[in-house]
Amino acid sequence: MIIDGKQIAQHLKEEMREQVAALSAQYGRKPCLDVIIVGENPASMSYVRSKIKATEYCGFDGELIQLPETVSQEELLRIIGERNENDHVDGILVQLPLPKHIDEQAVIEAISPEKDVDGFHPTNVAKLWLDQKTIVPCTPMGVMALLEQSGTPLQGRHAVVVGRSNIVGKPVAKLLLDKNCTVTIAHSRTADLAATCREADILVVAVGRPQMITADMVKPGATVIDVGINRIADGRLVGDVDYESVAPIAGAITPVPGGVGPMTITMLMRNTIECYKQRINK
Ligand code: GUN
């Protein structure tokens, strides 16, 4: 079974578009997401374009703020501060990674937790781990939505997450734990990665290494969620999973592109609506 993230994402976006129309009529203003990009990294530019397109589709207000690679940290923080103060803005997203001269953590912490649609602010990360209601990072939420849509049972089963980033690996492990999975976080120093992966009923891979998970690392029938998006030498986009060899033995698998990617963007729309509703109700 191929888990069609593109189709699932489209369906959810259609629902949100209707919800946004109703909310905008009720409250007299649209949800507003401001997206900030620094520099011209082609992958980042492409992601940001997709995000803006989705906001337009869903009927949001918003602004794309494009800053030169050379912008100072001070100036970036000033722009974020301005958006924090602007009552019209519900969500602020700064596309990562940032140039080396800018302290990424300082930027994340400058965004008001109420407008932190990425769920990266330490306040929101802490709330996630303390089981408090909060903004949950988009990609992990997209992974969980795909697992749900694929009908994969979670309770009591072994989930192996490969990768321990703050953006994906760690939060997705927490969300799987919340669904009563037994969770292993594997990474580059895991002694026998193949053996660990083979124990997974649910295998979530977010390492950023093209096609590193091969068929011998996957239990027959497992659900495989591939978070990786890598452009390889011949220009193709591939995941962290070797799709050709793994698909025949997996019970269900996400393709790249068209798997997790579209869901991340859809969950960003959902988070923006959540921030909007929280702020309306204050
Ligand atoms: N770069 C890669 N993934 C993400 C994400 O989810 N949010 C932001 N802001 N930057 C990213």
CSV table of C-alpha atoms and ligand atoms in Angstrom, one decimal:
chain,number,residue,atom,x,y,z
A,1,MET,CA,0.0,0.0,0.0
A,2,ILE,CA,1.3,3.4,-1.0
A,3,ILE,CA,0.3,6.1,1.5
A,4,ASP,CA,-0.7,9.0,-0.8
A,5,GLY,CA,0.3,12.1,1.2
A,6,LYS,CA,-0.6,14.5,-1.6
A,7,GLN,CA,-4.1,13.3,-1.8
A,8,ILE,CA,-4.6,13.2,2.0
A,9,ALA,CA,-3.1,16.7,2.3
A,10,GLN,CA,-5.4,18.0,-0.5
A,11,HIS,CA,-8.5,16.6,1.3
A,12,LEU,CA,-7.5,18.3,4.6
A,13,LYS,CA,-6.8,21.6,2.8
A,14,GLU,CA,-10.2,21.6,1.3
A,15,GLU,CA,-11.7,21.1,4.7
A,16,MET,CA,-9.6,23.9,6.1
A,17,ARG,CA,-10.5,26.2,3.3
A,18,GLU,CA,-14.2,25.9,4.2
A,19,GLN,CA,-13.4,26.3,7.9
A,20,VAL,CA,-11.4,29.4,7.2
A,21,ALA,CA,-14.2,30.9,5.2
A,22,ALA,CA,-16.6,30.4,8.0
A,23,LEU,CA,-14.2,31.7,10.7
A,24,SER,CA,-13.3,34.8,8.6
A,25,ALA,CA,-17.0,35.6,8.2
A,26,GLN,CA,-17.7,35.1,11.9
A,27,TYR,CA,-14.8,37.1,13.2
A,28,GLY,CA,-14.3,39.7,10.5
A,29,ARG,CA,-10.7,38.8,9.7
A,30,LYS,CA,-8.7,36.1,8.1
A,31,PRO,CA,-5.9,34.0,9.7
A,32,CYS,CA,-2.6,35.7,8.9
A,33,LEU,CA,0.7,33.9,8.5
A,34,ASP,CA,3.9,35.8,7.8
A,35,VAL,CA,6.8,33.8,6.3
A,36,ILE,CA,10.4,35.0,6.6
A,37,ILE,CA,13.1,33.6,4.4
A,38,VAL,CA,16.8,34.6,4.6
A,39,GLY,CA,19.0,34.1,1.5
A,40,GLU,CA,18.2,32.1,-1.6
A,41,ASN,CA,18.8,28.5,-0.8
A,42,PRO,CA,16.9,26.8,-3.7
A,43,ALA,CA,15.4,24.0,-1.5
A,44,SER,CA,14.2,26.6,1.1
A,45,MET,CA,12.8,28.9,-1.6
A,46,SER,CA,10.9,25.9,-3.0
A,47,TYR,CA,9.4,25.0,0.4
A,48,VAL,CA,8.5,28.6,1.1
A,49,ARG,CA,6.8,29.0,-2.2
A,50,SER,CA,4.7,25.8,-1.4
A,51,LYS,CA,3.8,27.3,2.0
A,52,ILE,CA,2.7,30.6,0.5
A,53,LYS,CA,0.6,28.8,-2.2
A,54,ALA,CA,-1.1,26.8,0.5
A,55,THR,CA,-1.9,29.9,2.6
A,56,GLU,CA,-3.5,31.5,-0.5
A,57,TYR,CA,-5.5,28.3,-1.2
A,58,CYS,CA,-6.8,28.2,2.3
A,59,GLY,CA,-7.8,31.9,2.3
A,60,PHE,CA,-5.3,33.3,4.7
A,61,ASP,CA,-3.8,36.7,4.8
A,62,GLY,CA,0.0,36.9,5.1
A,63,GLU,CA,3.2,38.3,3.9
A,64,LEU,CA,6.4,36.8,2.4
A,65,ILE,CA,9.4,38.6,3.8
A,66,GLN,CA,12.5,37.9,1.7
A,67,LEU,CA,15.7,39.1,3.4
A,68,PRO,CA,19.2,39.1,1.9
A,69,GLU,CA,21.7,36.4,3.0
A,70,THR,CA,23.7,39.3,4.6
A,71,VAL,CA,20.9,40.5,6.9
A,72,SER,CA,22.1,41.0,10.4
A,73,GLN,CA,20.7,39.0,13.3
A,74,GLU,CA,19.7,42.3,14.9
A,75,GLU,CA,17.6,43.3,11.9
A,76,LEU,CA,15.9,39.9,11.7
A,77,LEU,CA,15.1,40.0,15.4
A,78,ARG,CA,13.6,43.5,14.9
A,79,ILE,CA,11.4,42.3,12.1
A,80,ILE,CA,10.2,39.4,14.2
A,81,GLY,CA,9.5,41.7,17.1
A,82,GLU,CA,7.4,43.9,14.9
A,83,ARG,CA,5.3,40.9,13.9
A,84,ASN,CA,5.0,39.8,17.5
A,85,GLU,CA,3.5,43.2,18.3
A,86,ASN,CA,1.2,43.3,15.2
A,87,ASP,CA,-2.2,42.2,16.3
A,88,HIS,CA,-3.2,41.3,12.8
A,89,VAL,CA,-0.5,38.6,12.6
A,90,ASP,CA,-1.4,35.1,13.9
A,91,GLY,CA,1.6,33.1,12.9
A,92,ILE,CA,5.3,33.8,12.2
A,93,LEU,CA,7.5,31.3,10.4
A,94,VAL,CA,11.2,31.7,9.8
A,95,GLN,CA,12.4,29.2,7.3
A,96,LEU,CA,15.4,27.2,8.5
A,97,PRO,CA,18.3,26.8,8.1
A,98,LEU,CA,19.6,30.3,8.6
A,99,PRO,CA,23.1,31.6,7.5
A,100,LYS,CA,25.9,30.8,9.9
A,101,HIS,CA,26.3,34.3,11.2
A,102,ILE,CA,22.7,34.1,12.7
A,103,ASP,CA,22.0,32.3,16.0
A,104,GLU,CA,19.1,30.0,15.0
A,105,GLN,CA,18.1,29.4,18.6
A,106,ALA,CA,18.0,33.1,19.3
A,107,VAL,CA,15.6,33.6,16.4
A,108,ILE,CA,13.4,30.7,17.4
A,109,GLU,CA,13.2,32.1,20.9
A,110,ALA,CA,12.3,35.6,19.6
A,111,ILE,CA,9.1,34.4,18.1
A,112,SER,CA,6.2,34.8,20.5
A,113,PRO,CA,5.1,31.3,21.6
A,114,GLU,CA,1.5,32.2,20.7
A,115,LYS,CA,2.6,32.9,17.1
A,116,ASP,CA,5.0,30.0,16.9
A,117,VAL,CA,3.3,28.0,14.1
A,118,ASP,CA,6.4,25.7,13.9
A,119,GLY,CA,6.2,24.7,17.5
A,120,PHE,CA,9.9,25.2,17.9
A,121,HIS,CA,9.9,27.7,20.8
A,122,PRO,CA,11.2,26.2,24.1
A,123,THR,CA,7.9,27.0,25.8
A,124,ASN,CA,6.0,25.0,23.2
A,125,VAL,CA,8.6,22.1,23.2
A,126,ALA,CA,8.3,21.9,27.0
A,127,LYS,CA,4.5,21.9,26.9
A,128,LEU,CA,4.6,19.0,24.3
A,129,TRP,CA,6.8,16.9,26.6
A,130,LEU,CA,4.6,17.8,29.6
A,131,ASP,CA,1.4,16.7,27.9
A,132,GLN,CA,0.1,20.2,27.9
A,133,LYS,CA,-2.0,21.6,25.0
A,134,THR,CA,0.4,23.3,22.6
A,135,ILE,CA,1.5,23.9,19.0
A,136,VAL,CA,3.0,20.6,17.8
A,137,PRO,CA,5.7,20.8,15.0
A,138,CYS,CA,4.3,20.3,11.5
A,139,THR,CA,6.2,17.4,10.1
A,140,PRO,CA,5.7,15.1,13.2
A,141,MET,CA,2.0,15.9,13.1
A,142,GLY,CA,1.9,15.1,9.4
A,143,VAL,CA,3.6,11.8,10.1
A,144,MET,CA,1.0,10.9,12.7
A,145,ALA,CA,-1.8,11.9,10.3
A,146,LEU,CA,-0.4,9.6,7.6
A,147,LEU,CA,-0.2,6.7,10.1
A,148,GLU,CA,-3.8,7.3,11.1
A,149,GLN,CA,-4.9,7.5,7.5
A,150,SER,CA,-3.0,4.3,6.6
A,151,GLY,CA,-4.9,2.4,9.3
A,152,THR,CA,-1.7,1.3,11.0
A,153,PRO,CA,-2.4,0.2,14.5
A,154,LEU,CA,-0.1,1.9,17.0
A,155,GLN,CA,-0.9,0.8,20.5
A,156,GLY,CA,1.6,-1.6,22.0
A,157,ARG,CA,3.7,-1.8,18.8
A,158,HIS,CA,7.3,-1.1,18.3
A,159,ALA,CA,8.0,2.2,16.5
A,160,VAL,CA,11.6,2.9,15.5
A,161,VAL,CA,12.5,6.6,14.7
A,162,VAL,CA,15.7,7.0,12.8
A,163,GLY,CA,17.0,10.5,13.5
A,164,ARG,CA,17.0,12.6,16.6
A,165,SER,CA,16.5,16.2,15.4
A,166,ASN,CA,14.6,18.8,17.3
A,167,ILE,CA,12.4,19.4,14.3
A,168,VAL,CA,11.4,15.8,13.5
A,169,GLY,CA,13.0,12.8,15.4
A,170,LYS,CA,12.4,13.9,19.0
A,171,PRO,CA,8.9,15.3,18.6
A,172,VAL,CA,7.7,12.4,16.5
A,173,ALA,CA,9.0,9.9,19.1
A,174,LYS,CA,6.9,11.8,21.7
A,175,LEU,CA,3.8,11.7,19.6
A,176,LEU,CA,4.2,7.9,19.0
A,177,LEU,CA,4.7,7.4,22.7
A,178,ASP,CA,1.5,9.3,23.3
A,179,LYS,CA,-0.2,6.6,21.1
A,180,ASN,CA,1.2,3.9,23.3
A,181,CYS,CA,3.9,2.7,20.9
A,182,THR,CA,7.1,1.3,22.4
A,183,VAL,CA,9.6,3.8,20.9
A,184,THR,CA,13.2,3.5,20.0
A,185,ILE,CA,15.2,6.5,18.7
A,186,ALA,CA,18.0,5.3,16.5
A,187,HIS,CA,20.7,7.5,15.0
A,188,SER,CA,24.1,7.6,13.4
A,189,ARG,CA,25.8,6.0,16.4
A,190,THR,CA,23.4,3.2,16.9
A,191,ALA,CA,25.5,0.0,17.1
A,192,ASP,CA,23.5,-2.2,14.7
A,193,LEU,CA,21.1,0.1,12.8
A,194,ALA,CA,19.9,-2.6,10.5
A,195,ALA,CA,18.9,-5.0,13.3
A,196,THR,CA,17.2,-2.1,15.2
A,197,CYS,CA,15.2,-1.1,12.2
A,198,ARG,CA,14.2,-4.7,11.5
A,199,GLU,CA,12.4,-4.8,14.8
A,200,ALA,CA,10.1,-1.9,13.8
A,201,ASP,CA,6.4,-2.4,13.2
A,202,ILE,CA,6.5,1.3,12.4
A,203,LEU,CA,9.6,2.8,10.9
A,204,VAL,CA,9.9,6.6,10.7
A,205,VAL,CA,13.1,7.8,9.0
A,206,ALA,CA,14.3,11.4,9.2
A,207,VAL,CA,18.1,11.5,8.7
A,208,GLY,CA,18.7,13.4,5.5
A,209,ARG,CA,20.7,10.6,3.9
A,210,PRO,CA,19.5,9.6,0.5
A,211,GLN,CA,18.2,6.0,0.2
A,212,MET,CA,20.1,4.8,3.3
A,213,ILE,CA,17.3,2.4,4.5
A,214,THR,CA,17.4,-0.7,2.3
A,215,ALA,CA,15.1,-3.8,2.1
A,216,ASP,CA,17.3,-5.8,4.5
A,217,MET,CA,16.6,-3.2,7.3
A,218,VAL,CA,12.8,-3.5,7.1
A,219,LYS,CA,10.5,-6.1,8.7
A,220,PRO,CA,8.1,-7.5,6.2
A,221,GLY,CA,4.7,-5.8,6.6
A,222,ALA,CA,6.1,-2.8,8.5
A,223,THR,CA,4.7,0.7,7.9
A,224,VAL,CA,7.5,2.9,6.6
A,225,ILE,CA,7.3,6.7,6.8
A,226,ASP,CA,10.0,8.5,4.9
A,227,VAL,CA,10.6,12.1,6.0
A,228,GLY,CA,13.7,12.6,3.8
A,229,ILE,CA,13.8,14.8,0.8
A,230,ASN,CA,17.2,14.7,-0.9
A,231,ARG,CA,18.2,15.9,-4.4
A,232,ILE,CA,20.7,13.4,-5.8
A,233,ALA,CA,23.3,13.9,-8.5
A,234,ASP,CA,21.0,13.0,-11.4
A,235,GLY,CA,18.6,15.7,-10.3
A,236,ARG,CA,15.9,13.3,-8.9
A,237,LEU,CA,14.3,13.9,-5.5
A,238,VAL,CA,14.6,10.8,-3.3
A,239,GLY,CA,13.8,9.9,0.3
A,240,ASP,CA,16.0,8.5,3.1
A,241,VAL,CA,14.4,5.1,2.2
A,242,ASP,CA,15.4,3.1,-0.9
A,243,TYR,CA,11.9,3.1,-2.2
A,244,GLU,CA,12.4,0.6,-5.0
A,245,SER,CA,13.7,-2.2,-2.8
A,246,VAL,CA,11.7,-1.5,0.4
A,247,ALA,CA,8.2,-0.9,-1.2
A,248,PRO,CA,7.7,-4.6,-2.1
A,249,ILE,CA,8.2,-5.8,1.4
A,250,ALA,CA,6.7,-2.9,3.4
A,251,GLY,CA,3.0,-3.2,4.4
A,252,ALA,CA,2.6,0.5,3.7
A,253,ILE,CA,5.0,3.1,2.6
A,254,THR,CA,5.1,6.9,1.8
A,255,PRO,CA,6.6,7.9,-1.5
A,256,VAL,CA,9.0,10.9,-2.1
A,257,PRO,CA,7.8,13.3,-3.3
A,258,GLY,CA,4.1,13.1,-2.4
A,259,GLY,CA,4.4,11.6,1.0
A,260,VAL,CA,5.3,13.5,4.1
A,261,GLY,CA,6.1,16.8,2.3
A,262,PRO,CA,2.6,17.9,1.5
A,263,MET,CA,1.4,16.9,4.9
A,264,THR,CA,4.0,19.2,6.6
A,265,ILE,CA,2.5,22.1,4.7
A,266,THR,CA,-1.0,21.2,5.5
A,267,MET,CA,-0.2,20.9,9.2
A,268,LEU,CA,1.3,24.4,9.0
A,269,MET,CA,-2.1,25.6,7.8
A,270,ARG,CA,-3.7,23.8,10.7
A,271,ASN,CA,-1.3,25.3,13.3
A,272,THR,CA,-2.0,28.8,11.9
A,273,ILE,CA,-5.7,28.3,12.3
A,274,GLU,CA,-5.1,27.1,15.8
A,275,CYS,CA,-3.0,30.2,16.7
A,276,TYR,CA,-5.7,32.4,15.1
A,277,LYS,CA,-8.5,30.8,17.2
A,278,GLN,CA,-6.4,31.0,20.4
A,279,ARG,CA,-5.8,34.7,19.8
A,280,ILE,CA,-9.4,35.4,18.8
A,281,ASN,CA,-10.6,33.8,22.1
A,282,LYS,CA,-8.2,35.9,24.2
B,1,GUN,N1,13.3,23.8,7.5
B,1,GUN,C1,13.0,22.4,7.3
B,1,GUN,N2,11.9,22.1,7.9
B,1,GUN,C2,11.4,23.2,8.5
B,1,GUN,C3,10.2,23.5,9.2
B,1,GUN,O1,9.4,22.6,9.5
B,1,GUN,N3,10.0,24.8,9.6
B,1,GUN,C4,10.9,25.7,9.3
B,1,GUN,N4,10.7,26.9,9.8
B,1,GUN,N5,12.0,25.5,8.6
B,1,GUN,C5,12.3,24.3,8.2
